[in-house]
Structures are given as C-alpha cells and as structure tokens.
Amino acid sequence: MANMAQAVRLALHYAEEHLGVTDIFGEDVGPPLGGVFTCTQGLKTTWNSPLDERGIIGMAMGIAMAGGRPVAEIQFCDYIYNTIDLLKLAGNTLWSSNGQWNLPMVVMTPVGSGIRGSIYHSHSFDASATHIPGWKIVMPSTPLDAYGLLLSACQEQNPVLFLIPKALMRIKGEELIPGEPSEDKALSKLIDAPLGDRTQWKAQWPAVQPVSIPLGQAKTVRAGSQLTVVSYGRTLPMCLLAANALASEGVDAEVIDLRTLWPYDWATIKASVAKTGRVLYVNEDTEVTNFGEHLIRRTTDELFYKLLAPPKLLAGKFVPGIGLADTLEAASVPQQSDIHAAMKKLAAMEP
Amino acid sequence: MANMAQAVRLALHYAEEHLGVTDIFGEDVGPPLGGVFTCTQGLKTTWNSPLDERGIIGMAMGIAMAGGRPVAEIQFCDYIYNTIDLLKLAGNTLWSSNGQWNLPMVVMTPVGSGIRGSIYHSHSFDASATHIPGWKIVMPSTPLDAYGLLLSACQEQNPVLFLIPKALMRIKGEELIPGEPSEDKALSKLIDAPLGDRTQWKAQWPAVQPVSIPLGQAKTVRAGSQLTVVSYGRTLPMCLLAANALASEGVDAEVIDLRTLWPYDWATIKASVAKTGRVLYVNEDTEVTNFGEHLIRRTTDELFYKLLAPPKLLAGKFVPGIGLADTLEAASVPQQSDIHAAMKKLAAMEP
Amino acid sequence: MAPPFPWVYTPPAMAREGKNPSPSSPTKPPKPSSPSKFKPKITQSDDLPLEKDLLLRMHDVMVKARCLEERLIAMYKSGHGYFWIGGPGEEAFNTALGLLIKKGEGPAYDYLHFHYRQSATLLAMGEEPLGAIRQMKNTATDPYSGGRNFAGHFAKKAWNVAPVSSPIEVQYSMAPGTAWVQKRFGGDGISIVTGGDAGTAEGDFATCLVWASRPGKEVPLLILVTNNRWGISTPYTDVQGVEKISDRGVAFGMRTKTIDGNDPISAYLELKEAFEYVRTERKPYLVEARVSRLYGHSSASGANFVTNEADCIAQFEDRLIKKGLLTRQSADALRAKYAEELAELARQAKEEPFPEGSTIWEHVFKGEPARDPLATEEG
Amino acid sequence: MAPPFPWVYTPPAMAREGKNPSPSSPTKPPKPSSPSKFKPKITQSDDLPLEKDLLLRMHDVMVKARCLEERLIAMYKSGHGYFWIGGPGEEAFNTALGLLIKKGEGPAYDYLHFHYRQSATLLAMGEEPLGAIRQMKNTATDPYSGGRNFAGHFAKKAWNVAPVSSPIEVQYSMAPGTAWVQKRFGGDGISIVTGGDAGTAEGDFATCLVWASRPGKEVPLLILVTNNRWGISTPYTDVQGVEKISDRGVAFGMRTKTIDGNDPISAYLELKEAFEYVRTERKPYLVEARVSRLYGHSSASGANFVTNEADCIAQFEDRLIKKGLLTRQSADALRAKYAEELAELARQAKEEPFPEGSTIWEHVFKGEPARDPLATEEG
Ligand SMILES: Cc1ncc(C[n+]2csc(CCOP(=O)(O)OP(=O)(O)O)c2C)c(N)n1
Ligand SMILES: Cc1ncc(C[n+]2csc(CCOP(=O)(O)OP(=O)(O)O)c2C)c(N)n1
Ligand SMILES: [Mg+2]
Ligand SMILES: [Mg+2]
C-alpha cells in the first residue's frame, strides 16, 4: 500500500499526465532529491527553485495567470509565513478583479509535529490558512484521501492549499489506490528513486486511476452516538484509536475526518453533533485564534440548544515553539493520551 | 482635547524624553511628514525608512537586541503580512534562547476600516496577531487610553504590537491627557506641524505627565446587568452608543473595552458574563478563525452552565477584501445598526 | 462624498504651494545629496527621429492621459471618489511603453504587471477612459473591479493586464511566472513589470532579479522601474544608497539601462531596443526611467500640480511646435477637446449606481454561487 | 532515540557513497555549468605569512571544531539526538572569523548574527564544546536553548551571539539593527552576519544591502556569505545567475570581495582587512567566502564524509607540516586528544536529564511567571 508521500507522488503523476499540471516546483523538489519527503521523485515536470519562498508563491501565481497549472511546494510550512501577503493576494485576485482573473494553483506544504522537528519543523498552518479568504484548504489523513484530494485540487479553478501532515508521511494506507500494485514493496520498486546514482533512473508508473474525492466533503471514519470528535491530519488517527479504545469503556464516539478545512462540511458535523450533543474538536495548531475555535463558534451559533455539554477544543499549547526534547513536544501538542482523556471527560460531563 | 493621533505623538514624546525610546521609524515617519496620520510629527528620534516592511521589523529587532528601544511603524497593517515570520521570530526569541534575549520593541500600525480605504487600507490584524505567541497586543479606543497604553508599551521588556484604529484617529477624546492644555485648539497650535514650510518648525511640547494603564486591563465603559458586550477599537464606541440607545428599549447592557488583546483581562469578562449570562463579542476582522471566536471558546469552556443564550460574535464578513464603495464597506464590517440589532436579538433570546 | 477620515501622505499645504515636500528636517543636518540634484536632466535634443505620425500619436495619448488624470483629480476634489492616485508626469514613458506592447490574451501576447501610475499605457493600448472614471467613482460598472478598488487599479484579462494591487512591489514576484510560461510557449510574447523607485527596497525586487536570471532558464521579462525620486514624502537619496537602480541588475548578468523617461522619443527608442532584445533573446532586461511626479503622491497629499519638476508634455509640445509639427493652438485645442470629453464621461458615470452590498459575495470562488458561507437558515 | 520520521534532505545512499548528490537529472539535459567547475580552487601558497603561534592556534581550533562536529554526528548516528547540522568544511574561514571578533556584551562589542554552521567560530572565541553537545542531546542543561532547539543553534547573550534560528536569511534583516545602534554608540564594535549561498536568493539578503548602505547612515556591518555551492541538494548554478555573490553589493556602493574560505591564512588576512575597514570606517563590507561542505547538508542527508570537496584541515596540515610547524604525529595526536575529550563530554551529557514538560511555559514573557495563560482552576 502506498504511504502518503507515494500517494502524493502518484497523484502528481496522474495530474501531470491527465490534468494539465505544468510545473511542480520548489526547493529541492526536482531531481536528484525529489523533495525532502520524496513526494516529487521521478515526475516529469518538477524543478528546483531558488531558496526564496516569496518567489515560489509569486511564480506560482504568475504561472497560473498565464494558463499554466502549477503545484508549488513550500518545503516546510514553517517557512511560509513571509508569504502570507502573497497568499492573501492570490486569494483576492479573482475578487478584486471582479471575476476576471482566477488562479488555478496548488501550494503544498508539510505541516505539524511528530518528527521531533523542533521549533522550525513542527509548525501547523491551519489556523493562519483558514483566516485567508479565497483559498480552499485541504489536509488529508490517509494516503488514499491524499491521492483523491490532490486530484481534485489539481482540477480546481481556485487556489488550493494542500497541507500534508509530516507525521503521517510514511504511514502506509489501508486502502489501495486504484491501479496501485497490491503486493508489498512492489510500488516502492516502481516509483521510489534508488539509493545511489539516479541519473539513469526513471520511475515506472503504475497505471493509476482517478479517484473522486470532491473538496469540501468530510468522512465519518467511525459512527457513534454519544460524542462527536472532529479532527484532521496527524491527530485524526489518534482520535480514531481513542474512540475505539473508549468503546470498551462504554463511550461510543463518532469520529469525523474533516479533510477539507475550507470550505468545510458543516452539514456532516451539524448532523453528528445534533445527534450526540457533545463535540470535541482536535487539532495541533496553537490554541488561541485557532480554527477549532471557529468550529466551536459555529456550533454554539447553530446547535447551542442541542448541546449536552460545552463544545471543546483540544489543540496545541499557546507557546512560541515546539521544543526539541520529547518531553517538550509531548507537552505542547495533543498526544494519544490527551485525546483519550479529553474524550472521556467530555462524555462524562453532566448536562 | 487630543485626538488619537495627537495622543500617540504625546506618548512618543514622553517616551523619548523619559522612557529611553531611541528610534521611532518607518515609512514617512520622520520629517517632513511625520507619518501618514501625523502620529510622529515633531518628535526628536524619528526617521524615514526605506520602503521595506521586512527591513523595518528586522531593524527593530536588531535595535532592541543592542539595547535600543525602538518604536517601528508599519504604515498600514495591510502591509505587515510579509513580515509575519519575523513577528513570530521576535515572539519566540526569548523562548528559544531559553530566557537570554528579550526584545523590548514596539510595532505600531493603523488598522481597520471606516475611512473608505478599499482593499488595502482597511485590513484588521487582531486575528493574525493574537495567534502569534510572545507578543503583547494593544488596541485603544480613546486618545487617553492610547496615551497610557503606549507609555506602558514603551516600558515593556517584551515585544508589543500597538494597533491604532484608523477610524478613531481624528476623534477627540473626552478626557484630558495630564498636562495637555484644556483650551480647544491650543494643543494643535503647539504640536501639529504647520501647513507650508516646516523646516524651521519645532513642536512646543506641553509638559505631559505619565498615566498608568497597565497592559492587560480591560475597562468597563458601561455597567449593565442583562447583556455583556466585549469589543475594542473602531467598534467599541459603536457598542457604547448601541448600549445607550438600547437602554431606552429596556435592554441594560454592560460594555467592556478590552484594550489589551493579549494578555487579555479574562477576569473582567468572566465576572461580567457570569452576571449577565449573555455575551456578544464585536470586532471587525474577518470572522473565520477570529480572535472573538477564541473568546467564545473560553466562554463556553468556563461559563457554559451560566449562559442564558449562546455567546455571539459579530465580526467582518469572510470576504477577500473590503470594497471601496460605501455599500460594499457597509456590507463587510459591523456598522452601528448591525451592533444594535445583534445586541437586541441576543437580549431577546429565550434561555 | 468626501473621504470621512483621509490620511495625509504629504502636508496638504506643501502640495498646495505646488512643491514636493522638502526632505530637510528640523532636527537633522541636510542630507548629503539633496533630491533636486537628481531631477531628471533635460537633455532632449531638437532632433525628432521618429515618424511624424508616431510623434503626433504619442502626443495625443499623452495629452489624453493627462486630461484623464486631471479629471479624476477633479472628481476627487468635488467629492466624486474617495482616493486618487495615478500617473501624471509619467506620460512620456508610459505612452511609449503602451505603443510597443503586443496586446491580447494569453501567452502569445505581452503580460502586464503594472503599478498604479499606468493610465497612459492603457490609453496608448487603446483603452477607453470611461473605465478609469467609473473606477474613480466606484460604480458597479467599473470594468476593472466592480467598484471595489481604488482609481488606477486596472485589471483587464482580455489584454493580459494583471490586476494592479496596492501593495508595493508584489508584482515583481509574480512577473517571472508569466514570463516562464512564455519562455516555454515560444513566440515573441513577453512579460512586463513596472513599479517605483522606493519600492525597489522591498525584497520582491531582488526576487524578480533572481528568478528572471536563472542560468539557462532566463525569462523574457522587461523589468521597468519608474524613478521619480520619491516614495510618498521620502526622497530616494535619504533611504537608498544605490545611485543607478539599473545597476542592481548587473550582478545578475542582465542587460540594464537608465534612461530619461521624460522624453517620449528617447523613451520610445530605448524601450524599443529593450523590447526587441527581450522578445527575441528571451532574456530579461532592466530599464530604469527617470520621471517626474507632477501632482504629488496621491490625493492624500492634495493632488496639486507641482512646479519644480519637469513636465514631459510641456517639453514635448515645445519640441513639436519648434519643428512645426504642432501649433500652440492645435495643442491647446486638443487638450480642451479631451478635457471636455472626459468631463462628459464623468457626468455620465456620476449617474451610475454603486454596487449592491450583496455583491461582496460575488467572485470569492470562480464558478461558485455568491453566498455567505456562514449564513444559516435562521439568518 | 532515533528520529521517528526523519525527512531526507538528500538520498541517503549518495551520502553513504561519500558524494554530494549530482545535479544531473533523469529527465533534463545536463545543466550549463556543473557544480564541480565551482569547487573552491586550491591556490594556497607555500608561504605562511602569519605568526607561528597564530597558525598553530588556528589549526588547534579547526581540529577541535571538526572533532566536535564529528562527535555530534556520532551522537546522531547512535541515537543521541534527533538532528544534526553544523559546520564541517568551514573550519578555516570560521576559525579566522572567530579569532578576529571583539567578544563581549553590548554595543561596544561585536554582535553576531550567525547561521547553523558556526561552531568553529564559537570555539575560536573560547566557547566550551560541552554546550553544543548538550544541545545535540537536547538536555535541560543545553546553555543555548534549554533543550528546545537543534544542534548548532547557538545563542549566548554574554558574547552578543544572537539566537541562531532555522529560517534561512532572516538574520540578514536584523543585523543592520544592531549595527545601527553601534553606529550611534561609537567605538569600534561592529555587527557580523553569516549565511549560505542559496539563502542569498531570499529578499532578506537584499534588505540587508539596502539597510546597510543608506546614504550618510551606512552601518558598521560585516556581511558574510559562505558559499559552498549547495542549497541542500540544489547546486547554486542551477538556480542563481549571479557569478560572484559579492557583486550583489556593488550597486550599493559597498566594498566587496570574494575569497578562498578554505585557506585559513588568506581568510584571516582578508577578514582582518575587512574588519579593520568596518571598525574604523563604520561602513558595510560584503565578503563571499568559497568553502566546502564535508558532511553533506545535515543528518537528513546521512551526514557522511564526502571525498569530492577540498578539506581545509587536511590542506592546512600539509602546509604546516611542510613548513615544519607541525608533524603528522603531532597533528594526529591533537585530533585523537580532542576526539577523546569530546567523547567524554558526550558520555557526560548522556547522563543529563531532559527538560521537564512544564518548562514549555518558561520564558514566554520576560519577567513573568511560567504558566499556561488558559489554565483554569478546574484544570
Ligand atoms: C508594501 C507597501 N508598503 C507601503 C505602502 C504605502 N505606499 C503606497 S505608495 C508608497 C510609495 C511608493 O513609492 P515608489 O515605489 O517610489 O512609487 P511612486 O509612488 O513614487 O511611483 C508607499 C510607501 C504600500 N502601498 N505597500
Ligand atoms: C526560509 C527557509 N526556507 C527553507 C529552509 C530549509 N533549508 C534549510 S537549509 C537550506 C539550504 C540552505 O542553503 P545555503 O543558504 O546555501 O546554506 P548552506 O546550508 O549551504 O550552508 C534550506 C532550503 C529553511 N531553513 N528556511
Ligand atoms: Mg517613487
Ligand atoms: Mg550553501
């Protein structure tokens, strides 16, 4: 089964063959490396950019303007913060030209903690991104979702930000991507660049088929009746594990993978919370002015009288960075045990 | 009475005379202009910077490192978005050096709508700013508060972001700054740069006295029993007007001017909402992943069982910009009538 | 409809006196090099080495552009618009530029990444002035932004005019992108970017130089800087140590030139050479043009005519008259004609409605309905 | 304690083979200029025009620094640290730099805005290596960041060492600030900024040039670029069209020089001249030093010794031995001594505790208690 890095690669391969993607670029995105997480190995339209994030976003905007279809990478989302004005500009270009200039462009960037990345390889970007109008924002938690959502992103008429949870990058999926060989390691032999000299290497692309996962659709990954948990990215699998564990403790939780952060699938959340009366939002961005707080506001706006307990957020601590030492990272962003405890506590609150 | 631009100027004058401020700089901050809103006319440590916001923030950080005390201006907060990485860096410098390097620096910038500034002279920055750890964030709504809070900011050991609501810049205060001449226009004659040639002009500074408004203290500008309204900046005076108007309609609202957004005065909000059971947060930043949503989350976290109605947010619409035409601006950010209606509706909600 | 709380970019009285503000300060000694030293030198020859038709066409566009800007200023002053910014003083250079542009949509044509002083270029390309007037008045009919953006913020996809946006210099980061597509596309379409002198202090200017000159991947990009020696109230020489902005390109192995942007003839000839190089060599060329700023920075500085900078139209008319290509009378008549036409257009625009408030939801996402994403059934 | 999900900056096997990765691509023709063309030229003379004591001191520091980096790499490889990045290959330049620094706290001394390859400079200044080892191991005792930051991310206020931060090039935007204070302060303290070649593509490099050279307000800033011809896996010549990075300073009227950073003697002499100029003239000076990268980019690329780049220590030792200032035996003994000392320090650090989780709340705000601002009584 493909891991997420391979799934991204397969999607980009499909996109450059069939969806008109013209440029996949960024720092170390082209040969020989093919991306610091190997997401862009062996592709035909990749190239290495200068070390200049503003240039990367600006170039993507220009390419999109001129009818190209760029997929630009910011090597780590930690380094995207000096481009927020350009992201805002990309998000308002259609609007300020009163509908004339749309920018079909994808920006992808690895996000989040879980790899002991210390202060500058652990950032989350979902809070900042969801505050920028005019962008669609995606964050998969499985390889198949990454594949399908990236195909959708590459067909969008609008800018799409594709956030890839680093911690999940090397986790194999449980579902095959259509066309992916089913034997273990077969995919790796076909599409992972070899160790050693790569000058003669070419990827042997399996004939992957498109998967349709429209932007804006959440996925209920576990049905439950007593409590709703909404998450995405690194924390999503932990929420699922916690829900499964809590089932034996008598708590039946529904787990929703939001997948697209903007526009998000409010209908699915609303129906679930209307049913359970309790909701926990989980993400790992710092918790002040956090996207989960928006979801809580929406919840109180529309579901206040159905709530059996306060809607809760479990997110990253409001500290200036994620420290390198295990102890520091664990104290800064939600861990499995934190999620478990928060769910249990919420389930037990008296109405 | 001083208006806010004059109050800022008086505070900066006091700060360069008595608090060790060494550099007040930014685009057009020095002579002859003294700032596009006249906030820095006649001061002795002002200078004009290159047109480079990243350089402005970097320079402020460097000055603070070397023992200077900078007050840097970003001409409009609309142009601060390419410096967010540097703002984050300033906010984590003490933390990542484990307590060694603190940065006593003030960044001031005009924010918000109300002057028909169109897409790029109408931005708010409170949502983005409150998501950056390590900064104190201030936003006054009266000249006297601007004066007192800026004096506190200039004595801080940590970075302070001082957001000045453009729409209130030319509104005179109702209270005198201590030392300010009380006759109308007298202050202007002393400290407003003349029309025409300014080369020989020097400000005649009144002997203003310090006012202590510690960062982190809200001000209850109207006591009330049925409903709490928490706001800051441009929308605050409108909330007060609305509360006064609603009194005659039988709604008794308490209005809190937050003044400092981080760290904010939760004790004051909490006590008020515990009393009234209803709260409306009002600001004009775009409403998705908005600081008011954080306050709503805190409210549900700590006061859920005391609430008589859902906590509400009235903020800017989630659109890519504020359009120039009156009709567009009015439809995009809260107006007096919107606030009035939201308060009335909240007061009327059945528990 | 006067601006409720205008900001002041330069002291109004200074502008009223017809002078750009002096850089000298009450507390600091005079700067080493005063800006006047850098006024564009008037070295315009008596020779007019261009076809008569072209000369008169240039003159015509320049006058029309000036009349347009003066109409926009008049609208601002009479309360028919909140903010004015535009290009009076840059007509010579901007007109020459516009006449050389290959106009159309898509990579076969030139992509234009402009700043807010480019009206003469648009007119030279054949644009009707009514759109600029509508944008000034922020009517729903404004063809560039639907009443959303400031005057001078053109956007016209049919002619590859990228949306002008207020943040200084960002267009320099985007321009290599369209040029990159054109490099691959082939043909002779190029990209053109313009901006001011002060803005070259932004990192985006350097980004443009870096991305335009990648070895073997140089892009067909004409990088233009109109140097009026001002950034709002700040003289160039107060804040930047670069003598010739065009020198910034040298380290990048780029062709560069500093030219007199107040002379439409030399501007035309220099630009023509640069255009030809970029079109055929598919490599960047950096041109700095020294120009004037004749109505101050913007309406925030009063938008009054200044008398201490060279006026490219007055100079050009003198030369044309000297050569017998024009008479004072015909020149005055032309100006009067355009002034009247533009006044009429302004009268027309004044009757047009503003956009509905609900239009804020239009064009957030391409191909999607206009709606508030947070709207609930209860409202 | 191996990294749970390491990212790979360069293909591990390439690093294992002892080669920096080749820039050639499976799908594209070879680039016009291959990186090997740009290997620092070995033009080091037999002359050793410096005092014997200084030469031996330099050699001593260089060896110590190499041993420190090799110990840090060994720690990484044995699971005692998550990530390594550092300066092996740059010892010649960095040692010369460190020996010229005026060390102390406050504007009378030099301010240091470093990037992550500066260990030899710190050692040359007299720093104990234990701190670097503790930071590698992210112990609570790490004097630079308390276990918070990666190896090589020094911060030492007592010596004006500004916190090294991972984002490339931001230090170039800050350095003019300390230098500005020093300009006003007087004396001979200067600011020094270092960074890599790839990073000069960021706008911050240009920002530094602009702010350092404001007319009449030039600042005493030594702007250094260590050019190893790589940005992770990307050869310089693939992405940047600037032949000599030092040329970027020319348009700004700045003194500039490109030097051989692999020769400690010429590096010392060139830097000395630059230091003297900046200290006395109070103006900026831009130096580009060509250096090697001997263990690849970082641990993410395997951190193995490469054989296709010049090793400044081996070269320097040959020269010292040739001149009779050193013997092979004494050189080997020195290396063995430091290797053992550092191994012992690593053993010591391994016993030290990690920071407590609750310490994340320390030093958020100066002078304020360590606490979660959102903590409630109920918890
Ligand atoms: C990023 C940014 N910072 C500041 C401003 C405010 N501003 C508008 S125009 C201007 C001066 C521009 O000067 P220059 O680049 O020389 O162009 P000119 O107006 O002289 O043509 C400034 C500072 C802005 N629009 N964008
Ligand atoms: C702003 C930013 N972008 C990307 C990175 C990831 N990164 C770390 S080192 C590096 C390459 C730096 O190359 P160079 O400036 O030449 O320095 P060198 O490592 O070669 O000494 C990159 C891209 C980063 N740390 N910061
Ligand atoms: Mg200018
Ligand atoms: Mg390098």
Coordinates of C-alpha atoms and ligand atoms in Angstrom, one line a residue, chain C residues 196-198 226-232 293, ligand 3:
Chain C
G196 CA 8.5 52.9 -8.5
D197 CA 12.0 53.6 -7.1
A198 CA 11.2 53.4 -3.4
T226 CA 10.0 54.5 -13.0
N227 CA 12.2 56.5 -10.7
N228 CA 10.6 59.8 -9.7
R229 CA 12.9 60.1 -6.7
W230 CA 10.1 59.9 -4.2
G231 CA 8.4 57.4 -2.0
I232 CA 5.5 59.5 -0.8
R293 CA 5.7 63.3 -10.3
Ligands
MG3 MG 8.9 57.0 -6.5

